[in-house]
mmCIF file of C-alpha atoms and ligand atoms in Angstrom:
data_model
loop_
_atom_site.group_PDB
_atom_site.id
_atom_site.type_symbol
_atom_site.label_atom_id
_atom_site.label_comp_id
_atom_site.label_asym_id
_atom_site.label_seq_id
_atom_site.Cartn_x
_atom_site.Cartn_y
_atom_site.Cartn_z
ATOM 1 C CA UNK A 1 14.282 14.456 10.958
ATOM 2 C CA UNK A 2 13.087 12.350 13.667
ATOM 3 C CA UNK A 3 14.779 13.393 17.088
ATOM 4 C CA UNK A 4 12.129 12.164 19.587
ATOM 5 C CA UNK A 5 12.206 9.335 21.879
ATOM 6 C CA UNK A 6 13.982 8.475 25.044
ATOM 7 C CA UNK A 7 17.618 7.656 25.859
ATOM 8 C CA UNK A 8 16.664 4.286 27.295
ATOM 9 C CA UNK A 9 18.944 2.005 25.225
ATOM 10 C CA UNK A 10 21.757 4.389 25.921
ATOM 11 C CA UNK A 11 21.129 4.205 29.671
ATOM 12 C CA UNK A 12 20.981 8.100 29.910
ATOM 13 C CA UNK A 13 18.416 10.555 31.186
ATOM 14 C CA UNK A 14 18.986 12.930 28.313
ATOM 15 C CA UNK A 15 17.644 11.694 24.950
ATOM 16 C CA UNK A 16 20.450 10.738 22.450
ATOM 17 C CA UNK A 17 20.167 13.641 19.984
ATOM 18 C CA UNK A 18 20.874 16.031 22.921
ATOM 19 C CA UNK A 19 23.976 14.298 24.342
ATOM 20 C CA UNK A 20 26.945 16.530 23.757
ATOM 21 C CA UNK A 21 30.056 15.581 21.867
ATOM 22 C CA UNK A 22 32.779 18.142 21.501
ATOM 23 C CA UNK A 23 30.584 20.783 22.986
ATOM 24 C CA UNK A 24 27.668 20.402 20.649
ATOM 25 C CA UNK A 25 24.540 18.243 20.832
ATOM 26 C CA UNK A 26 24.571 15.259 18.403
ATOM 27 C CA UNK A 27 21.556 16.739 16.561
ATOM 28 C CA UNK A 28 23.739 19.836 15.734
ATOM 29 C CA UNK A 29 26.491 17.765 14.325
ATOM 30 C CA UNK A 30 23.935 15.880 12.164
ATOM 31 C CA UNK A 31 22.274 19.144 10.988
ATOM 32 C CA UNK A 32 25.606 20.675 9.994
ATOM 33 C CA UNK A 33 25.987 17.757 7.419
ATOM 34 C CA UNK A 34 22.870 19.050 5.662
ATOM 35 C CA UNK A 35 23.723 22.827 5.907
ATOM 36 C CA UNK A 36 25.433 23.029 2.474
ATOM 37 C CA UNK A 37 22.784 20.948 0.699
ATOM 38 C CA UNK A 38 20.938 23.672 -1.125
ATOM 39 C CA UNK A 39 18.120 21.659 -2.473
ATOM 40 C CA UNK A 40 16.793 21.310 1.148
ATOM 41 C CA UNK A 41 14.365 24.081 1.370
ATOM 42 C CA UNK A 42 12.646 23.324 4.604
ATOM 43 C CA UNK A 43 13.471 21.270 7.710
ATOM 44 C CA UNK A 44 10.956 19.583 9.936
ATOM 45 C CA UNK A 45 12.066 18.113 13.234
ATOM 46 C CA UNK A 46 10.011 15.950 15.544
ATOM 47 C CA UNK A 47 11.209 15.855 19.055
ATOM 48 C CA UNK A 48 10.077 15.354 22.684
ATOM 49 C CA UNK A 49 7.996 18.114 24.081
ATOM 50 C CA UNK A 50 10.557 19.239 26.642
ATOM 51 C CA UNK A 51 13.083 19.798 23.844
ATOM 52 C CA UNK A 52 11.121 21.767 21.310
ATOM 53 C CA UNK A 53 12.483 25.272 22.240
ATOM 54 C CA UNK A 54 16.115 24.004 22.410
ATOM 55 C CA UNK A 55 15.677 22.268 19.024
ATOM 56 C CA UNK A 56 14.325 25.340 17.354
ATOM 57 C CA UNK A 57 17.317 27.279 18.520
ATOM 58 C CA UNK A 58 19.824 24.667 17.346
ATOM 59 C CA UNK A 59 18.030 24.259 13.998
ATOM 60 C CA UNK A 60 17.830 28.008 13.405
ATOM 61 C CA UNK A 61 21.417 28.559 14.194
ATOM 62 C CA UNK A 62 22.421 25.964 11.435
ATOM 63 C CA UNK A 63 19.692 26.513 8.888
ATOM 64 C CA UNK A 64 19.449 30.356 9.210
ATOM 65 C CA UNK A 65 16.812 31.714 6.875
ATOM 66 C CA UNK A 66 15.412 28.379 5.617
ATOM 67 C CA UNK A 67 12.033 27.330 6.965
ATOM 68 C CA UNK A 68 12.380 25.324 10.193
ATOM 69 C CA UNK A 69 9.385 23.649 11.914
ATOM 70 C CA UNK A 70 9.844 21.827 15.193
ATOM 71 C CA UNK A 71 6.945 19.714 16.437
ATOM 72 C CA UNK A 72 6.306 17.068 19.058
ATOM 73 C CA UNK A 73 6.945 13.525 17.987
ATOM 74 C CA UNK A 74 5.206 10.336 18.809
ATOM 75 C CA UNK A 75 5.814 7.207 20.799
ATOM 76 C CA UNK A 76 7.445 5.319 17.766
ATOM 77 C CA UNK A 77 9.855 6.600 15.135
ATOM 78 C CA UNK A 78 7.193 5.947 12.565
ATOM 79 C CA UNK A 79 4.751 8.099 14.412
ATOM 80 C CA UNK A 80 7.250 10.832 14.683
ATOM 81 C CA UNK A 81 7.902 10.826 10.977
ATOM 82 C CA UNK A 82 4.155 10.569 10.202
ATOM 83 C CA UNK A 83 3.486 13.747 12.225
ATOM 84 C CA UNK A 84 6.323 15.634 10.437
ATOM 85 C CA UNK A 85 4.936 14.686 7.180
ATOM 86 C CA UNK A 86 1.871 16.623 7.893
ATOM 87 C CA UNK A 87 4.039 19.866 7.845
ATOM 88 C CA UNK A 88 5.722 19.358 4.449
ATOM 89 C CA UNK A 89 4.758 22.150 2.222
ATOM 90 C CA UNK A 90 2.861 21.430 -0.950
ATOM 91 C CA UNK A 91 5.452 22.666 -3.169
ATOM 92 C CA UNK A 92 8.110 20.055 -2.114
ATOM 93 C CA UNK A 93 8.971 17.468 -4.765
ATOM 94 C CA UNK A 94 11.061 15.191 -2.615
ATOM 95 C CA UNK A 95 11.157 14.238 1.064
ATOM 96 C CA UNK A 96 14.394 13.121 2.712
ATOM 97 C CA UNK A 97 14.224 11.502 6.184
ATOM 98 C CA UNK A 98 17.317 11.372 8.263
ATOM 99 C CA UNK A 99 17.850 10.131 11.794
ATOM 100 C CA UNK A 100 19.086 12.804 14.160
ATOM 101 C CA UNK A 101 21.398 10.318 15.592
ATOM 102 C CA UNK A 102 23.519 9.715 12.449
ATOM 103 C CA UNK A 103 25.994 12.564 12.667
ATOM 104 C CA UNK A 104 28.651 10.990 10.383
ATOM 105 C CA UNK A 105 26.748 10.745 7.204
ATOM 106 C CA UNK A 106 28.954 12.017 4.345
ATOM 107 C CA UNK A 107 27.689 15.054 2.353
ATOM 108 C CA UNK A 108 28.685 13.476 -1.009
ATOM 109 C CA UNK A 109 26.480 10.486 -0.121
ATOM 110 C CA UNK A 110 23.603 12.621 0.755
ATOM 111 C CA UNK A 111 23.844 14.230 -2.691
ATOM 112 C CA UNK A 112 24.330 10.931 -4.343
ATOM 113 C CA UNK A 113 21.128 9.699 -2.651
ATOM 114 C CA UNK A 114 19.198 12.795 -3.774
ATOM 115 C CA UNK A 115 20.386 12.327 -7.414
ATOM 116 C CA UNK A 116 19.435 8.624 -7.348
ATOM 117 C CA UNK A 117 15.902 9.520 -5.878
ATOM 118 C CA UNK A 118 15.428 11.904 -8.858
ATOM 119 C CA UNK A 119 15.873 8.988 -11.421
ATOM 120 C CA UNK A 120 12.567 8.984 -13.243
ATOM 121 C CA UNK A 121 11.784 5.203 -12.885
ATOM 122 C CA UNK A 122 12.491 4.875 -9.168
ATOM 123 C CA UNK A 123 10.303 6.152 -6.282
ATOM 124 C CA UNK A 124 13.194 6.778 -3.836
ATOM 125 C CA UNK A 125 16.720 6.026 -2.734
ATOM 126 C CA UNK A 126 18.349 5.046 0.519
ATOM 127 C CA UNK A 127 21.845 4.715 1.779
ATOM 128 C CA UNK A 128 22.827 1.274 2.874
ATOM 129 C CA UNK A 129 25.860 -0.920 3.426
ATOM 130 C CA UNK A 130 26.456 -4.668 2.914
ATOM 131 C CA UNK A 131 26.225 -6.733 6.029
ATOM 132 C CA UNK A 132 29.526 -7.877 7.360
ATOM 133 C CA UNK A 133 28.189 -10.643 9.657
ATOM 134 C CA UNK A 134 26.304 -13.665 8.761
ATOM 135 C CA UNK A 135 22.570 -13.049 9.651
ATOM 136 C CA UNK A 136 20.470 -15.821 11.230
ATOM 137 C CA UNK A 137 16.749 -15.915 11.165
ATOM 138 C CA UNK A 138 15.502 -17.486 14.421
ATOM 139 C CA UNK A 139 12.346 -18.635 15.703
ATOM 140 C CA UNK A 140 10.708 -17.627 19.050
ATOM 141 C CA UNK A 141 12.637 -20.326 20.747
ATOM 142 C CA UNK A 142 15.960 -19.147 19.547
ATOM 143 C CA UNK A 143 16.326 -21.960 17.042
ATOM 144 C CA UNK A 144 17.755 -21.046 13.713
ATOM 145 C CA UNK A 145 15.355 -21.118 10.827
ATOM 146 C CA UNK A 146 17.371 -19.859 8.006
ATOM 147 C CA UNK A 147 20.661 -18.291 7.089
ATOM 148 C CA UNK A 148 19.969 -15.756 4.275
ATOM 149 C CA UNK A 149 22.594 -15.348 1.588
ATOM 150 C CA UNK A 150 24.801 -12.646 2.942
ATOM 151 C CA UNK A 151 25.617 -11.323 -0.518
ATOM 152 C CA UNK A 152 22.053 -10.227 -0.874
ATOM 153 C CA UNK A 153 21.696 -8.517 2.512
ATOM 154 C CA UNK A 154 22.222 -4.850 3.038
ATOM 155 C CA UNK A 155 21.850 -2.796 6.195
ATOM 156 C CA UNK A 156 19.583 0.287 5.771
ATOM 157 C CA UNK A 157 20.712 3.657 6.891
ATOM 158 C CA UNK A 158 19.354 7.147 6.416
ATOM 159 C CA UNK A 159 18.961 9.460 4.653
ATOM 160 C CA UNK A 160 16.051 7.794 2.886
ATOM 161 C CA UNK A 161 14.731 10.070 0.139
ATOM 162 C CA UNK A 162 11.467 9.705 -1.716
ATOM 163 C CA UNK A 163 9.220 11.219 -4.282
ATOM 164 C CA UNK A 164 6.854 13.184 -2.047
ATOM 165 C CA UNK A 165 3.514 11.761 -3.306
ATOM 166 C CA UNK A 166 4.375 7.981 -2.746
ATOM 167 C CA UNK A 167 5.824 8.560 0.698
ATOM 168 C CA UNK A 168 2.826 10.400 1.914
ATOM 169 C CA UNK A 169 0.595 7.624 0.376
ATOM 170 C CA UNK A 170 2.809 4.921 2.088
ATOM 171 C CA UNK A 171 2.397 6.503 5.473
ATOM 172 C CA UNK A 172 -1.306 6.888 5.039
ATOM 173 C CA UNK A 173 -1.640 3.221 4.098
ATOM 174 C CA UNK A 174 0.546 2.041 7.042
ATOM 175 C CA UNK A 175 -1.739 4.040 9.398
ATOM 176 C CA UNK A 176 -4.935 2.577 7.847
ATOM 177 C CA UNK A 177 -3.520 -0.996 8.061
ATOM 178 C CA UNK A 178 -1.936 -0.365 11.361
ATOM 179 C CA UNK A 179 1.466 -1.506 10.138
ATOM 180 C CA UNK A 180 4.678 -0.579 11.731
ATOM 181 C CA UNK A 181 7.898 -0.623 9.642
ATOM 182 C CA UNK A 182 11.429 -0.240 10.969
ATOM 183 C CA UNK A 183 12.352 2.252 8.355
ATOM 184 C CA UNK A 184 10.582 4.528 5.864
ATOM 185 C CA UNK A 185 11.512 2.563 2.764
ATOM 186 C CA UNK A 186 9.757 -0.586 4.002
ATOM 187 C CA UNK A 187 6.464 1.373 3.945
ATOM 188 C CA UNK A 188 6.981 2.475 0.430
ATOM 189 C CA UNK A 189 7.989 -1.108 -0.594
ATOM 190 C CA UNK A 190 4.795 -2.418 0.996
ATOM 191 C CA UNK A 191 2.823 -0.294 -1.533
ATOM 192 C CA UNK A 192 4.850 -1.521 -4.349
ATOM 193 C CA UNK A 193 7.299 1.283 -4.534
ATOM 194 C CA UNK A 194 10.723 0.884 -6.397
ATOM 195 C CA UNK A 195 13.625 1.986 -4.160
ATOM 196 C CA UNK A 196 17.274 2.193 -5.149
ATOM 197 C CA UNK A 197 20.224 1.475 -2.797
ATOM 198 C CA UNK A 198 23.154 3.776 -2.741
ATOM 199 C CA UNK A 199 26.356 2.174 -1.204
ATOM 200 C CA UNK A 200 27.357 3.987 1.875
ATOM 201 C CA UNK A 201 30.003 3.610 4.502
ATOM 202 C CA UNK A 202 29.964 2.059 7.880
ATOM 203 C CA UNK A 203 30.732 5.417 9.576
ATOM 204 C CA UNK A 204 27.140 6.520 8.938
ATOM 205 C CA UNK A 205 26.154 4.381 12.058
ATOM 206 C CA UNK A 206 23.211 5.142 14.288
ATOM 207 C CA UNK A 207 24.131 6.269 17.866
ATOM 208 C CA UNK A 208 22.142 3.660 19.702
ATOM 209 C CA UNK A 209 24.217 2.010 22.470
ATOM 210 C CA UNK A 210 26.826 3.420 24.902
ATOM 211 C CA UNK A 211 29.565 1.827 22.740
ATOM 212 C CA UNK A 212 28.250 3.839 19.729
ATOM 213 C CA UNK A 213 28.447 7.033 21.880
ATOM 214 C CA UNK A 214 32.065 6.278 22.912
ATOM 215 C CA UNK A 215 33.071 5.712 19.252
ATOM 216 C CA UNK A 216 31.403 8.993 18.241
ATOM 217 C CA UNK A 217 33.219 10.907 20.926
ATOM 218 C CA UNK A 218 36.538 9.316 19.619
ATOM 219 C CA UNK A 219 35.768 10.302 15.964
ATOM 220 C CA UNK A 220 34.657 13.792 16.744
ATOM 221 C CA UNK A 221 37.729 14.491 19.009
ATOM 222 C CA UNK A 222 40.006 13.364 16.283
ATOM 223 C CA UNK A 223 41.570 10.405 18.149
HETATM 224 O O1 C5P B 301 15.227 4.512 18.383
HETATM 225 P P1 C5P B 301 16.101 4.659 17.196
HETATM 226 O O2 C5P B 301 17.541 4.422 17.407
HETATM 227 O O3 C5P B 301 15.580 3.807 16.098
HETATM 228 O O4 C5P B 301 15.908 6.127 16.697
HETATM 229 C C1 C5P B 301 16.139 6.605 15.414
HETATM 230 C C2 C5P B 301 15.858 8.038 15.355
HETATM 231 O O5 C5P B 301 14.405 8.176 15.419
HETATM 232 C C3 C5P B 301 16.445 8.886 16.370
HETATM 233 O O6 C5P B 301 17.035 10.056 15.727
HETATM 234 C C4 C5P B 301 15.419 9.138 17.389
HETATM 235 O O7 C5P B 301 15.477 10.358 17.939
HETATM 236 C C5 C5P B 301 14.189 9.074 16.455
HETATM 237 N N1 C5P B 301 12.908 8.652 17.239
HETATM 238 C C6 C5P B 301 11.738 9.543 17.125
HETATM 239 N N2 C5P B 301 10.686 9.070 17.824
HETATM 240 C C7 C5P B 301 10.570 7.988 18.545
HETATM 241 C C8 C5P B 301 11.765 7.177 18.568
HETATM 242 C C9 C5P B 301 12.970 7.492 17.836
HETATM 243 O O8 C5P B 301 11.817 10.507 16.489
HETATM 244 N N3 C5P B 301 9.372 7.777 19.253
#
Protein backbone atom coordinates (compact mmCIF):
# COMPACT_ATOMS: atom_id res chain seq x y z
CA UNK A 1 0.00 0.00 0.00
CA UNK A 2 1.67 3.22 -1.12
CA UNK A 3 1.07 5.92 1.51
CA UNK A 4 4.04 8.22 0.98
CA UNK A 5 4.28 11.58 -0.74
CA UNK A 6 3.30 15.06 0.31
CA UNK A 7 -0.07 16.75 0.66
CA UNK A 8 0.84 19.31 -2.02
CA UNK A 9 -2.23 18.98 -4.26
CA UNK A 10 -4.43 19.02 -1.19
CA UNK A 11 -2.81 22.24 -0.01
CA UNK A 12 -2.17 20.76 3.45
CA UNK A 13 0.89 20.23 5.59
CA UNK A 14 -0.18 16.77 6.67
CA UNK A 15 0.10 14.13 3.90
CA UNK A 16 -3.28 12.88 2.63
CA UNK A 17 -3.32 9.40 4.21
CA UNK A 18 -2.95 10.99 7.64
CA UNK A 19 -5.69 13.59 7.38
CA UNK A 20 -8.42 12.60 9.79
CA UNK A 21 -12.03 11.97 8.90
CA UNK A 22 -14.54 10.97 11.58
CA UNK A 23 -11.68 10.69 14.08
CA UNK A 24 -9.51 8.29 12.08
CA UNK A 25 -6.73 8.87 9.53
CA UNK A 26 -7.79 8.10 5.94
CA UNK A 27 -5.20 5.30 5.90
CA UNK A 28 -7.03 3.54 8.73
CA UNK A 29 -10.38 3.77 6.94
CA UNK A 30 -8.71 2.23 3.89
CA UNK A 31 -7.03 -0.57 5.85
CA UNK A 32 -10.32 -1.48 7.51
CA UNK A 33 -11.69 -2.40 4.06
CA UNK A 34 -9.00 -5.09 3.77
CA UNK A 35 -9.26 -6.39 7.33
CA UNK A 36 -11.76 -9.15 6.54
CA UNK A 37 -10.01 -10.32 3.37
CA UNK A 38 -8.42 -13.49 4.72
CA UNK A 39 -6.26 -14.20 1.70
CA UNK A 40 -4.17 -11.12 2.51
CA UNK A 41 -1.39 -12.63 4.55
CA UNK A 42 1.00 -9.75 4.81
CA UNK A 43 0.77 -6.00 4.50
CA UNK A 44 3.59 -3.75 3.36
CA UNK A 45 3.13 -0.01 3.57
CA UNK A 46 5.53 2.55 2.17
CA UNK A 47 5.27 5.95 3.75
CA UNK A 48 7.21 9.09 4.56
CA UNK A 49 9.96 8.69 7.13
CA UNK A 50 8.24 10.90 9.71
CA UNK A 51 5.13 8.70 9.62
CA UNK A 52 6.68 5.25 9.92
CA UNK A 53 5.95 4.75 13.64
CA UNK A 54 2.41 6.08 13.43
CA UNK A 55 1.73 3.90 10.40
CA UNK A 56 3.00 0.79 12.15
CA UNK A 57 0.65 1.49 15.05
CA UNK A 58 -2.35 2.04 12.80
CA UNK A 59 -1.63 -1.03 10.70
CA UNK A 60 -1.05 -3.27 13.72
CA UNK A 61 -4.29 -2.08 15.29
CA UNK A 62 -6.19 -3.15 12.16
CA UNK A 63 -4.23 -6.21 11.00
CA UNK A 64 -3.50 -7.69 14.43
CA UNK A 65 -1.36 -10.78 14.12
CA UNK A 66 -0.82 -10.69 10.36
CA UNK A 67 2.63 -9.60 9.16
CA UNK A 68 2.96 -5.84 8.87
CA UNK A 69 6.02 -4.17 7.38
CA UNK A 70 6.32 -0.38 7.19
CA UNK A 71 9.09 1.13 5.11
CA UNK A 72 10.16 4.49 3.76
CA UNK A 73 8.72 5.22 0.30
CA UNK A 74 10.27 7.13 -2.59
CA UNK A 75 9.86 10.37 -4.51
CA UNK A 76 7.29 8.87 -6.93
CA UNK A 77 4.47 6.44 -6.28
CA UNK A 78 6.19 3.92 -8.55
CA UNK A 79 9.32 4.11 -6.42
CA UNK A 80 7.29 3.65 -3.23
CA UNK A 81 5.72 0.49 -4.69
CA UNK A 82 9.07 -0.75 -6.05
CA UNK A 83 10.61 -0.47 -2.58
CA UNK A 84 7.67 -2.31 -1.00
CA UNK A 85 7.98 -5.15 -3.51
CA UNK A 86 11.40 -5.96 -2.08
CA UNK A 87 9.69 -7.01 1.15
CA UNK A 88 7.09 -9.36 -0.33
CA UNK A 89 7.76 -12.80 1.09
CA UNK A 90 8.77 -15.58 -1.29
CA UNK A 91 5.70 -17.65 -0.56
CA UNK A 92 3.23 -15.06 -1.84
CA UNK A 93 1.41 -16.03 -5.02
CA UNK A 94 -0.32 -12.73 -5.70
CA UNK A 95 0.40 -9.10 -4.93
CA UNK A 96 -2.38 -6.54 -4.49
CA UNK A 97 -1.55 -2.85 -4.63
CA UNK A 98 -3.99 -0.31 -3.26
CA UNK A 99 -3.68 3.44 -2.80
CA UNK A 100 -3.87 4.47 0.86
CA UNK A 101 -6.14 7.32 -0.22
CA UNK A 102 -8.99 5.20 -1.64
CA UNK A 103 -10.95 4.46 1.54
CA UNK A 104 -14.27 3.77 -0.19
CA UNK A 105 -13.33 0.63 -2.08
CA UNK A 106 -16.03 -2.03 -1.66
CA UNK A 107 -15.02 -5.32 -0.06
CA UNK A 108 -17.00 -7.37 -2.59
CA UNK A 109 -15.11 -5.64 -5.40
CA UNK A 110 -11.75 -6.37 -3.73
CA UNK A 111 -12.78 -10.04 -3.65
CA UNK A 112 -14.01 -9.92 -7.25
CA UNK A 113 -10.66 -8.46 -8.29
CA UNK A 114 -8.75 -11.19 -6.41
CA UNK A 115 -10.87 -13.88 -8.08
CA UNK A 116 -10.32 -12.39 -11.52
CA UNK A 117 -6.55 -12.18 -10.94
CA UNK A 118 -6.60 -15.91 -10.15
CA UNK A 119 -8.01 -16.82 -13.57
CA UNK A 120 -5.32 -18.98 -15.22
CA UNK A 121 -4.93 -17.15 -18.53
CA UNK A 122 -4.63 -13.62 -17.13
CA UNK A 123 -1.68 -11.99 -15.36
CA UNK A 124 -3.74 -9.73 -13.16
CA UNK A 125 -6.90 -7.71 -12.66
CA UNK A 126 -7.71 -4.14 -11.76
CA UNK A 127 -10.79 -2.21 -10.71
CA UNK A 128 -11.91 0.47 -13.15
CA UNK A 129 -14.94 2.52 -14.18
CA UNK A 130 -16.02 3.69 -17.59
CA UNK A 131 -15.21 7.36 -18.12
CA UNK A 132 -18.19 9.66 -17.96
CA UNK A 133 -16.64 12.66 -19.69
CA UNK A 134 -15.40 12.92 -23.23
CA UNK A 135 -11.60 12.78 -23.11
CA UNK A 136 -9.45 14.93 -25.38
CA UNK A 137 -5.90 14.24 -26.34
CA UNK A 138 -4.09 17.56 -26.68
CA UNK A 139 -0.72 18.71 -27.92
CA UNK A 140 1.75 20.83 -25.98
CA UNK A 141 0.00 23.93 -27.31
CA UNK A 142 -3.43 22.95 -25.96
CA UNK A 143 -4.69 22.03 -29.40
CA UNK A 144 -6.90 18.95 -29.63
CA UNK A 145 -5.25 16.10 -31.48
CA UNK A 146 -7.84 13.40 -31.00
CA UNK A 147 -11.08 12.45 -29.26
CA UNK A 148 -10.72 8.77 -28.35
CA UNK A 149 -13.93 6.71 -28.48
CA UNK A 150 -15.40 7.10 -25.00
CA UNK A 151 -16.95 3.64 -25.09
CA UNK A 152 -13.47 2.16 -24.95
CA UNK A 153 -12.08 4.36 -22.19
CA UNK A 154 -11.96 3.18 -18.61
CA UNK A 155 -10.53 4.97 -15.60
CA UNK A 156 -8.12 2.78 -13.67
CA UNK A 157 -8.50 2.50 -9.91
CA UNK A 158 -6.94 0.27 -7.30
CA UNK A 159 -6.67 -2.43 -6.09
CA UNK A 160 -4.57 -3.73 -8.91
CA UNK A 161 -3.75 -7.38 -8.32
CA UNK A 162 -1.16 -9.44 -10.14
CA UNK A 163 0.51 -12.81 -10.19
CA UNK A 164 3.63 -12.19 -8.21
CA UNK A 165 6.30 -13.14 -10.71
CA UNK A 166 5.10 -10.92 -13.57
CA UNK A 167 4.66 -7.87 -11.35
CA UNK A 168 8.18 -8.17 -9.97
CA UNK A 169 9.50 -8.60 -13.52
CA UNK A 170 7.53 -5.57 -14.75
CA UNK A 171 8.93 -3.36 -12.01
CA UNK A 172 12.46 -4.60 -12.67
CA UNK A 173 12.07 -3.93 -16.38
CA UNK A 174 10.66 -0.43 -15.76
CA UNK A 175 13.65 0.38 -13.53
CA UNK A 176 16.10 -0.92 -16.15
CA UNK A 177 14.43 1.07 -18.92
CA UNK A 178 13.85 4.10 -16.65
CA UNK A 179 10.13 4.07 -17.45
CA UNK A 180 7.61 5.74 -15.19
CA UNK A 181 4.01 4.52 -15.39
CA UNK A 182 1.02 6.19 -13.78
CA UNK A 183 -0.27 2.89 -12.43
CA UNK A 184 1.02 -0.61 -11.78
CA UNK A 185 -0.93 -2.27 -14.56
CA UNK A 186 0.71 -0.13 -17.24
CA UNK A 187 4.11 -1.55 -16.26
CA UNK A 188 2.82 -5.11 -16.59
CA UNK A 189 1.14 -4.22 -19.90
CA UNK A 190 4.49 -2.90 -21.13
CA UNK A 191 6.02 -6.36 -20.84
CA UNK A 192 3.07 -7.97 -22.60
CA UNK A 193 0.97 -8.88 -19.56
CA UNK A 194 -2.75 -9.62 -19.97
CA UNK A 195 -4.80 -7.71 -17.43
CA UNK A 196 -8.56 -7.99 -16.82
CA UNK A 197 -10.78 -5.12 -15.82
CA UNK A 198 -13.37 -5.59 -13.09
CA UNK A 199 -16.10 -2.96 -13.21
CA UNK A 200 -16.04 -0.83 -10.09
CA UNK A 201 -18.01 2.15 -8.81
CA UNK A 202 -17.21 5.85 -8.80
CA UNK A 203 -17.17 5.91 -4.99
CA UNK A 204 -13.74 4.28 -5.10
CA UNK A 205 -12.26 7.67 -5.92
CA UNK A 206 -8.75 8.74 -4.95
CA UNK A 207 -8.68 11.56 -2.42
CA UNK A 208 -6.53 14.01 -4.33
CA UNK A 209 -7.95 17.53 -4.20
CA UNK A 210 -9.65 19.49 -1.39
CA UNK A 211 -13.02 18.78 -3.04
CA UNK A 212 -12.39 15.02 -2.75
CA UNK A 213 -11.59 15.50 0.93
CA UNK A 214 -14.83 17.42 1.50
CA UNK A 215 -16.78 14.68 -0.26
CA UNK A 216 -15.03 11.99 1.79
CA UNK A 217 -15.98 13.82 4.98
CA UNK A 218 -19.62 14.01 3.90
CA UNK A 219 -19.73 10.31 3.03
CA UNK A 220 -18.07 9.17 6.26
CA UNK A 221 -20.22 11.38 8.44
CA UNK A 222 -23.31 9.84 6.84
CA UNK A 223 -24.60 13.08 5.32
O1 LIG B 1 -0.11 11.22 -5.54
P1 LIG B 1 -1.19 10.22 -5.85
O2 LIG B 1 -2.55 10.79 -5.58
O3 LIG B 1 -1.09 9.56 -7.18
O4 LIG B 1 -0.97 9.08 -4.79
C1 LIG B 1 -1.57 7.82 -4.86
C2 LIG B 1 -1.07 6.99 -3.69
O5 LIG B 1 0.34 6.82 -3.82
C3 LIG B 1 -1.32 7.67 -2.34
O6 LIG B 1 -1.79 6.71 -1.42
C4 LIG B 1 0.04 8.22 -1.94
O7 LIG B 1 0.21 8.22 -0.55
C5 LIG B 1 0.99 7.23 -2.63
N1 LIG B 1 2.29 7.81 -2.99
C6 LIG B 1 3.46 7.21 -2.54
N2 LIG B 1 4.69 7.76 -2.83
C7 LIG B 1 4.77 8.88 -3.55
C8 LIG B 1 3.60 9.51 -4.03
C9 LIG B 1 2.37 8.95 -3.74
O8 LIG B 1 3.40 6.16 -1.87
N3 LIG B 1 5.97 9.38 -3.77
